PDB file of C-alpha atoms in Angstrom:
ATOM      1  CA  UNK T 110     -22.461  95.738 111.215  1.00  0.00           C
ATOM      2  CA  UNK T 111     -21.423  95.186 115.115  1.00  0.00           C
ATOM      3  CA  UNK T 112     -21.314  91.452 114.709  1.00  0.00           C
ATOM      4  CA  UNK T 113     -18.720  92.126 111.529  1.00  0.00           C
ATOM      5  CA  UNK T 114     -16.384  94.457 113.886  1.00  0.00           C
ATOM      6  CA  UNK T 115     -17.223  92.350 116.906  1.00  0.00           C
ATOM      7  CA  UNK T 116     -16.062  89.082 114.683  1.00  0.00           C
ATOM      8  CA  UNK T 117     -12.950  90.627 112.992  1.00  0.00           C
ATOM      9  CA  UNK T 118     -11.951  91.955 116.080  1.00  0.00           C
ATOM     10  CA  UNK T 119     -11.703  88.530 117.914  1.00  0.00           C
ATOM     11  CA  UNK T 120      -9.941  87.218 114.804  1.00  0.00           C
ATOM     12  CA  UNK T 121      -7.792  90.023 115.078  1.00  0.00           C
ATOM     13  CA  UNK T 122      -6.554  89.710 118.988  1.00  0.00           C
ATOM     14  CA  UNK T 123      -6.235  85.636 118.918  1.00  0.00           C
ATOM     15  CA  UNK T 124      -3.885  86.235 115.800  1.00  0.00           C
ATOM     16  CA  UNK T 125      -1.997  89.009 117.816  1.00  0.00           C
ATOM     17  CA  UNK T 126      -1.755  87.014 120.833  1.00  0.00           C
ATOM     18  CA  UNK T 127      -0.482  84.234 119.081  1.00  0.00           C
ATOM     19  CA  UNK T 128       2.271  86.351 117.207  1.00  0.00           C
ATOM     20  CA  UNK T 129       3.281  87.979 120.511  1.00  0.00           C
ATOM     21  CA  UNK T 130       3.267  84.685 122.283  1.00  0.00           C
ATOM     22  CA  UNK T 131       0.716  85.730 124.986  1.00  0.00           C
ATOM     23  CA  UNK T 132      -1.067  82.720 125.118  1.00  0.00           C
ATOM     24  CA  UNK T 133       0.575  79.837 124.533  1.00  0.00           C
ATOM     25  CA  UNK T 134      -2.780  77.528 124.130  1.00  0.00           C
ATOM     26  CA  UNK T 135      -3.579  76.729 120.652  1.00  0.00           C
ATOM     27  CA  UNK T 136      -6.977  75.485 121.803  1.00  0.00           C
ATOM     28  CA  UNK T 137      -7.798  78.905 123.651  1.00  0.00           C
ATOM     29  CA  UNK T 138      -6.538  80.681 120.351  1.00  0.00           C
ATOM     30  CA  UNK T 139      -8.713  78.319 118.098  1.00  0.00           C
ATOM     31  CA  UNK T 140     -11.661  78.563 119.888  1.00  0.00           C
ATOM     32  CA  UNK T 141     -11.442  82.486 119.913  1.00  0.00           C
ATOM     33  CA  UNK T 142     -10.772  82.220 115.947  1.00  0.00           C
ATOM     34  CA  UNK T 143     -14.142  80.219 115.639  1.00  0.00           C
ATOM     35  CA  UNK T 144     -16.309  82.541 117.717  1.00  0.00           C
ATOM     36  CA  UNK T 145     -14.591  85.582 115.974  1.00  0.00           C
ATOM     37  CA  UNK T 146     -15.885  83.123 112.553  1.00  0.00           C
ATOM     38  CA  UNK T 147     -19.241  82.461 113.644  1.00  0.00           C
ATOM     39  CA  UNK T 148     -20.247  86.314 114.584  1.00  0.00           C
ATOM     40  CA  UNK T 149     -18.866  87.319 111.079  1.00  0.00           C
ATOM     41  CA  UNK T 150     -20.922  84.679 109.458  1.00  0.00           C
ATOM     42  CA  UNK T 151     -24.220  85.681 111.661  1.00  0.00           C
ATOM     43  CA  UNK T 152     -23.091  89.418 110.170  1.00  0.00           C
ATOM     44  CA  UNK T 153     -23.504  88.570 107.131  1.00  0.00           C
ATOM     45  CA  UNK T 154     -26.552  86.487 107.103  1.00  0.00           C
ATOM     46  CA  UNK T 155     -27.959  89.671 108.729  1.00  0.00           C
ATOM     47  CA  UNK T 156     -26.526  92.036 106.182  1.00  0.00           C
ATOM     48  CA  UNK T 157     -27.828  89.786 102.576  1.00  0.00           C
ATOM     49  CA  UNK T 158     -31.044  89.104 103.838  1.00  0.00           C
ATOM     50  CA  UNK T 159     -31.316  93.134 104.964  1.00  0.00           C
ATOM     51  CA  UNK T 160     -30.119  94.219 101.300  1.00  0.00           C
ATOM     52  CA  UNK T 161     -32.345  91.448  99.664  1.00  0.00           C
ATOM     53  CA  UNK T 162     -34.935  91.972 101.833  1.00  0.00           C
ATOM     54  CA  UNK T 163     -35.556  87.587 102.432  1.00  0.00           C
ATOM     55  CA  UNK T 164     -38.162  87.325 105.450  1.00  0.00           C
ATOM     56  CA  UNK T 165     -36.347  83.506 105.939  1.00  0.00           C
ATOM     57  CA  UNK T 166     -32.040  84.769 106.278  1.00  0.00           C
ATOM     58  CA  UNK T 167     -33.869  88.052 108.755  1.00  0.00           C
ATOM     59  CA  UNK T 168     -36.220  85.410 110.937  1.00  0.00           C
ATOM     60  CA  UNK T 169     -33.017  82.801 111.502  1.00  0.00           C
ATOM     61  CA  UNK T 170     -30.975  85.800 111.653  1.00  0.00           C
ATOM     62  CA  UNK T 171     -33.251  87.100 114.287  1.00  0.00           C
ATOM     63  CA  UNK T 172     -33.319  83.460 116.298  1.00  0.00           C
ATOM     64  CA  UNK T 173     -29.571  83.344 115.930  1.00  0.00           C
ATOM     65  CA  UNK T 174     -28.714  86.772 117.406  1.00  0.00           C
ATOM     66  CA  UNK T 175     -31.765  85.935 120.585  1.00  0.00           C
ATOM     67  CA  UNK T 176     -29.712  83.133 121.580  1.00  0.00           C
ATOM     68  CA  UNK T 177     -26.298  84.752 120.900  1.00  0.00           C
ATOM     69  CA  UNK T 178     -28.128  87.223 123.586  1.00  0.00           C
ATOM     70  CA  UNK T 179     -29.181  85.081 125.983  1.00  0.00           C
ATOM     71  CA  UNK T 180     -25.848  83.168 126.434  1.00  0.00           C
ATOM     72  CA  UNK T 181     -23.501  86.273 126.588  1.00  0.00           C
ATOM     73  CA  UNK T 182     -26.127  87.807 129.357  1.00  0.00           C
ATOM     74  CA  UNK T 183     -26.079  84.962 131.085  1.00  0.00           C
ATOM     75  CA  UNK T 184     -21.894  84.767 130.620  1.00  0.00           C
ATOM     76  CA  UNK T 185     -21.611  88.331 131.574  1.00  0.00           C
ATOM     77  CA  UNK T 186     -23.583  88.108 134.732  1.00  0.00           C
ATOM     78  CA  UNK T 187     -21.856  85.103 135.606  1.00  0.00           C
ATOM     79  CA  UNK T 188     -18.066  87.455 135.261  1.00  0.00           C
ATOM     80  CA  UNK T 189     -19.567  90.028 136.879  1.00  0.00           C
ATOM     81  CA  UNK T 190     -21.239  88.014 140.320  1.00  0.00           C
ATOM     82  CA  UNK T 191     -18.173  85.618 140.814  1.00  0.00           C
ATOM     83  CA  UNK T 192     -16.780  86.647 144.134  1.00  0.00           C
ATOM     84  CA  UNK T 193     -12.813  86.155 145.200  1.00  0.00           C
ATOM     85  CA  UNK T 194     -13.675  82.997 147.438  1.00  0.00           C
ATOM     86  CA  UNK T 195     -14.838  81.279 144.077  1.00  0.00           C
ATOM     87  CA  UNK T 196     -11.880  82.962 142.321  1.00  0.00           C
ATOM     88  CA  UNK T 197      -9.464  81.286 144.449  1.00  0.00           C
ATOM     89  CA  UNK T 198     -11.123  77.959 144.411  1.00  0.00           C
ATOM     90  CA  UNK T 199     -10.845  77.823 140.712  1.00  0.00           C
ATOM     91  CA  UNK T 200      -7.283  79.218 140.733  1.00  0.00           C
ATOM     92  CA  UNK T 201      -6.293  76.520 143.139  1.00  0.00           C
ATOM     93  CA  UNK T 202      -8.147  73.347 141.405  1.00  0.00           C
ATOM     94  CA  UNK T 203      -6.466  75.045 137.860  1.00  0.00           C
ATOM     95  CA  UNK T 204      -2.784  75.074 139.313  1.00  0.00           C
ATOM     96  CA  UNK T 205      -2.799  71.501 140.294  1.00  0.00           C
ATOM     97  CA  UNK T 206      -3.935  70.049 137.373  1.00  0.00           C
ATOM     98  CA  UNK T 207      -1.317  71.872 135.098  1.00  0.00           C
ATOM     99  CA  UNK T 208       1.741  70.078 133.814  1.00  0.00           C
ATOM    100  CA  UNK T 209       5.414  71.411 135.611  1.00  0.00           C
ATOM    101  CA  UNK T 210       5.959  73.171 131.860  1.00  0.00           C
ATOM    102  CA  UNK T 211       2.920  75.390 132.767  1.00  0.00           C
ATOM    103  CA  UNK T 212       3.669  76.546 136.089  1.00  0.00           C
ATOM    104  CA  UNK T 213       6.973  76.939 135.036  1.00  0.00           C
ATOM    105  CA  UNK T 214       5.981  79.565 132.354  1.00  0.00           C
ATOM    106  CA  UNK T 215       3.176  81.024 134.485  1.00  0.00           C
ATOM    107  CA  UNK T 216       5.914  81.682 137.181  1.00  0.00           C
ATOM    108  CA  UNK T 217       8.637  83.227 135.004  1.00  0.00           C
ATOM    109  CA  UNK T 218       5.815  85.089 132.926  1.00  0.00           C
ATOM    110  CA  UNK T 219       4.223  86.595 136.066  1.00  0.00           C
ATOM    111  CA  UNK T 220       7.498  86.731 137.842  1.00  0.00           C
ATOM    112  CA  UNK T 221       6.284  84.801 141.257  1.00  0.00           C
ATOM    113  CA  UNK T 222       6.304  81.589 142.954  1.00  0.00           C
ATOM    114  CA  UNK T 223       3.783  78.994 144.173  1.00  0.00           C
ATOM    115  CA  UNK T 224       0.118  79.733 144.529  1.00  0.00           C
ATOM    116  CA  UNK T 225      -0.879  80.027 148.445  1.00  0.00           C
ATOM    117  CA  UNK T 226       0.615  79.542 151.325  1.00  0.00           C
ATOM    118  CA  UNK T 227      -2.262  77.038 152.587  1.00  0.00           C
ATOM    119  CA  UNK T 228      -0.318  73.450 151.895  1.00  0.00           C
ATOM    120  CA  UNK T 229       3.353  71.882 152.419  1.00  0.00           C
ATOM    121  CA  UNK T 230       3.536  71.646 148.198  1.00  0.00           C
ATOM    122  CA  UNK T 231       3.815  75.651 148.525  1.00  0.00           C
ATOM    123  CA  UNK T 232       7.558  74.494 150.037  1.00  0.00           C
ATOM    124  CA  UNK T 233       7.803  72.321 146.700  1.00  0.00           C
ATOM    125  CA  UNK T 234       6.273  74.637 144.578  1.00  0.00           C
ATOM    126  CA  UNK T 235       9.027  77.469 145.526  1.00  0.00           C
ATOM    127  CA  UNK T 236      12.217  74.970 145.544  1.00  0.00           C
ATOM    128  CA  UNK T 237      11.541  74.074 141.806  1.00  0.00           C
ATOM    129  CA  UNK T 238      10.714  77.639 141.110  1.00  0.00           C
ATOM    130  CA  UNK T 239      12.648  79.389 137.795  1.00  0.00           C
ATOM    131  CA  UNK T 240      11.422  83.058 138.485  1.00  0.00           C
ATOM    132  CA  UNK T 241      13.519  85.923 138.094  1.00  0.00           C
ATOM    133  CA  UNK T 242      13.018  86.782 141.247  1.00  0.00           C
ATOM    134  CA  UNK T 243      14.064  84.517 143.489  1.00  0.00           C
ATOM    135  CA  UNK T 244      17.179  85.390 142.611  1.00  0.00           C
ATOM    136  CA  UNK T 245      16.898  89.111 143.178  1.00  0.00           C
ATOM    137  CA  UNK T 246      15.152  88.724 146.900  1.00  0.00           C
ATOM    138  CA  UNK T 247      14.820  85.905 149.511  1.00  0.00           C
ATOM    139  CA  UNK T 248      11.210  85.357 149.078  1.00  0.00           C
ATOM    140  CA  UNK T 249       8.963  85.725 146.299  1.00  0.00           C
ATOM    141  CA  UNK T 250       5.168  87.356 146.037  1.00  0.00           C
ATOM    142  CA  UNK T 251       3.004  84.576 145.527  1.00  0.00           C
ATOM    143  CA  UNK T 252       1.540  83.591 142.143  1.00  0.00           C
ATOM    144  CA  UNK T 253      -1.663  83.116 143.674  1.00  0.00           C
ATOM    145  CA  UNK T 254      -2.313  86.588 144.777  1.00  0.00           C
ATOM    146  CA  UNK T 255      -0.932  88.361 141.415  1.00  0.00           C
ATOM    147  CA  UNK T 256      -3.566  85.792 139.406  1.00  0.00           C
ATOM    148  CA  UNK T 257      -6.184  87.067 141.593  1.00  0.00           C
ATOM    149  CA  UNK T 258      -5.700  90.715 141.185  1.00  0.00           C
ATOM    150  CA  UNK T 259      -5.538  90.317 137.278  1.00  0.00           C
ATOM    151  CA  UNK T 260      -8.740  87.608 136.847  1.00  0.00           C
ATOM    152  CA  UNK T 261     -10.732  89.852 138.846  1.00  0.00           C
ATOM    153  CA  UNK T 262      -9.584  92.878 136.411  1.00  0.00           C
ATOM    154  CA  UNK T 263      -9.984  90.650 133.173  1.00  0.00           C
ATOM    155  CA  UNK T 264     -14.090  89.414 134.887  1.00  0.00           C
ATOM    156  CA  UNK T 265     -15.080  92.679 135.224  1.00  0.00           C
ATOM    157  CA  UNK T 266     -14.037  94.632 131.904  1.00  0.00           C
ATOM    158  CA  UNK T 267     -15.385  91.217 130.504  1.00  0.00           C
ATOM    159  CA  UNK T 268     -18.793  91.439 132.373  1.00  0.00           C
ATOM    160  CA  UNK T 269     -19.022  95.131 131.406  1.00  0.00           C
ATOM    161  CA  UNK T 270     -18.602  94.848 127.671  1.00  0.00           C
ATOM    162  CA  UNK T 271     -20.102  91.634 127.144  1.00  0.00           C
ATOM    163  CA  UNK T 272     -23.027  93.160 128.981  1.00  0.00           C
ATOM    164  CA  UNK T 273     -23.371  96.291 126.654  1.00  0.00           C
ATOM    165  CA  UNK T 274     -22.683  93.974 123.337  1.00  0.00           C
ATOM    166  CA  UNK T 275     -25.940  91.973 124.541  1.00  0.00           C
ATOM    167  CA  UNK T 276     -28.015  94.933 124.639  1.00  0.00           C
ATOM    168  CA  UNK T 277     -27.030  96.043 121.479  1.00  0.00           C
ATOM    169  CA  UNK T 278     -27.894  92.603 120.424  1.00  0.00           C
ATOM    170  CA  UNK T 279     -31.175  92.815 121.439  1.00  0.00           C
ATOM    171  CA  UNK T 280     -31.196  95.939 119.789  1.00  0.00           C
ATOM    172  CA  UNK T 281     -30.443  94.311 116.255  1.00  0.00           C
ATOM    173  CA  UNK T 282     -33.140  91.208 116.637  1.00  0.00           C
ATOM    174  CA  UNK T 283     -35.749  94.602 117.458  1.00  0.00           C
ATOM    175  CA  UNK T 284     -34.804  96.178 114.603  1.00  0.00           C
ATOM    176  CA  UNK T 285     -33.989  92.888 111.860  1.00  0.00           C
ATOM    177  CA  UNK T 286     -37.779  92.160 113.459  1.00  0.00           C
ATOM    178  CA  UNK T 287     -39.319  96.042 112.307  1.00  0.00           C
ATOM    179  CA  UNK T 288     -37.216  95.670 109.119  1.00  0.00           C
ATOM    180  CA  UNK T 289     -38.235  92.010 108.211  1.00  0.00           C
ATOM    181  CA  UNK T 290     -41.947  93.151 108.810  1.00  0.00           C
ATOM    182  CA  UNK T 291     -41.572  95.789 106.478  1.00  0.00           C
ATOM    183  CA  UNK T 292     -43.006  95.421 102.904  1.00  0.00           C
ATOM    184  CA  UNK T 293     -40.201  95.134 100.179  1.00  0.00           C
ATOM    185  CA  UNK T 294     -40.620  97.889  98.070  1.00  0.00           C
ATOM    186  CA  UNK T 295     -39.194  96.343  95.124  1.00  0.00           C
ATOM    187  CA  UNK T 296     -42.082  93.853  95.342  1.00  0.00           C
ATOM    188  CA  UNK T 297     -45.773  94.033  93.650  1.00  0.00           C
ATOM    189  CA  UNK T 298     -47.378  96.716  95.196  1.00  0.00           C
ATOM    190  CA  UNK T 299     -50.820  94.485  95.307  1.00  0.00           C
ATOM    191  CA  UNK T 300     -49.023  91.765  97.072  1.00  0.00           C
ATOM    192  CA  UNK T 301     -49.655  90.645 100.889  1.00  0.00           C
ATOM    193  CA  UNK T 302     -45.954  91.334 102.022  1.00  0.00           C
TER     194      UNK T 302
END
């Protein structure tokens, strides 16, 4: 039943998103869309071959929800041990590979411009920069800092739940493992399982 909830909810906030015009990415929103997919599908593998009580749909369904497991541990760690040196490293690599378009939206969005202070493009970066506030003051808070503050927000609520959703994972393959081992009481009562 979590994976259902857990798969219409990512379906859910990509749509949203998308509607508000929060991300602007169709690949990011596609890619949450399929996960969102896949975890509903996994659901209901889980949920037929509970009700019909098939050892096959609970043993794949079991195999299926250890390695869903052992990926989003291994993602959630990974959010929750990445330290601001590494943050700003991938910020930095990120900004100079994105088109002008980008860093034009990212800068009006977040209402900054530039990314650090560390290079002479910084001087280019804020003379083509379209953010509200340049306008209102001489000199603008950095887009580098504000990105920081908010990815090391979004890696830690992200760490957190995805942490708790793996234990409950681990939960379900436990029990999907008592249930499939269970004999079907439907079935002849002289049979092996």
């Amino acid at each position: 039943m979590k994976g259902k909830l857990v798969g219409l909810l990512l379906i859910g906030v990509a749509a949203w998103g998308k509607g508000l015009g929060l991300v602007s990415s169709i690949h990011i929103i596609g890619g949450v869309i399929a996960v969102g997919v896949f975890l509903l599908l996994i659901a209901v593998a889980g949920l037929v071959g509970a009700i019909n009580h098939h050892q096959v749909l609970l043993f794949f369904y079991m195999i299926i929800l250890g390695l869903v497991f052992v990926f989003q541990f291994g993602i959630s760690w990974s959010c929750l041990a990445i330290n601001r040196s590494k943050q700003t490293d991938v910020i930095n690599a990120s900004w100079w590979v994105m088109s002008n378009k980008t860093r034009d939206e990212l800068e009006r969005s977040f209402d900054c411009c530039g990314l650090f202070n560390l290079t002479t493009m910084y001087q280019q970066d804020y003379a083509f920069c379209t953010a509200v506030c340049k306008s209102r003051r001489p000199t603008c808070q950095m887009c580098g800092e504000k990105f920081l503050k908010h990815s090391d927000e979004a890696l830690k609520i992200l760490g957190g739940v995805g942490l708790f959703f793996s234990f409950t994972e681990i939960l379900g393959v436990w029990l999907a493992m008592r249930f499939r081992n269970q004999k079907d009481p439907r079935a002849n009562p002289s049979a092996f399982l």
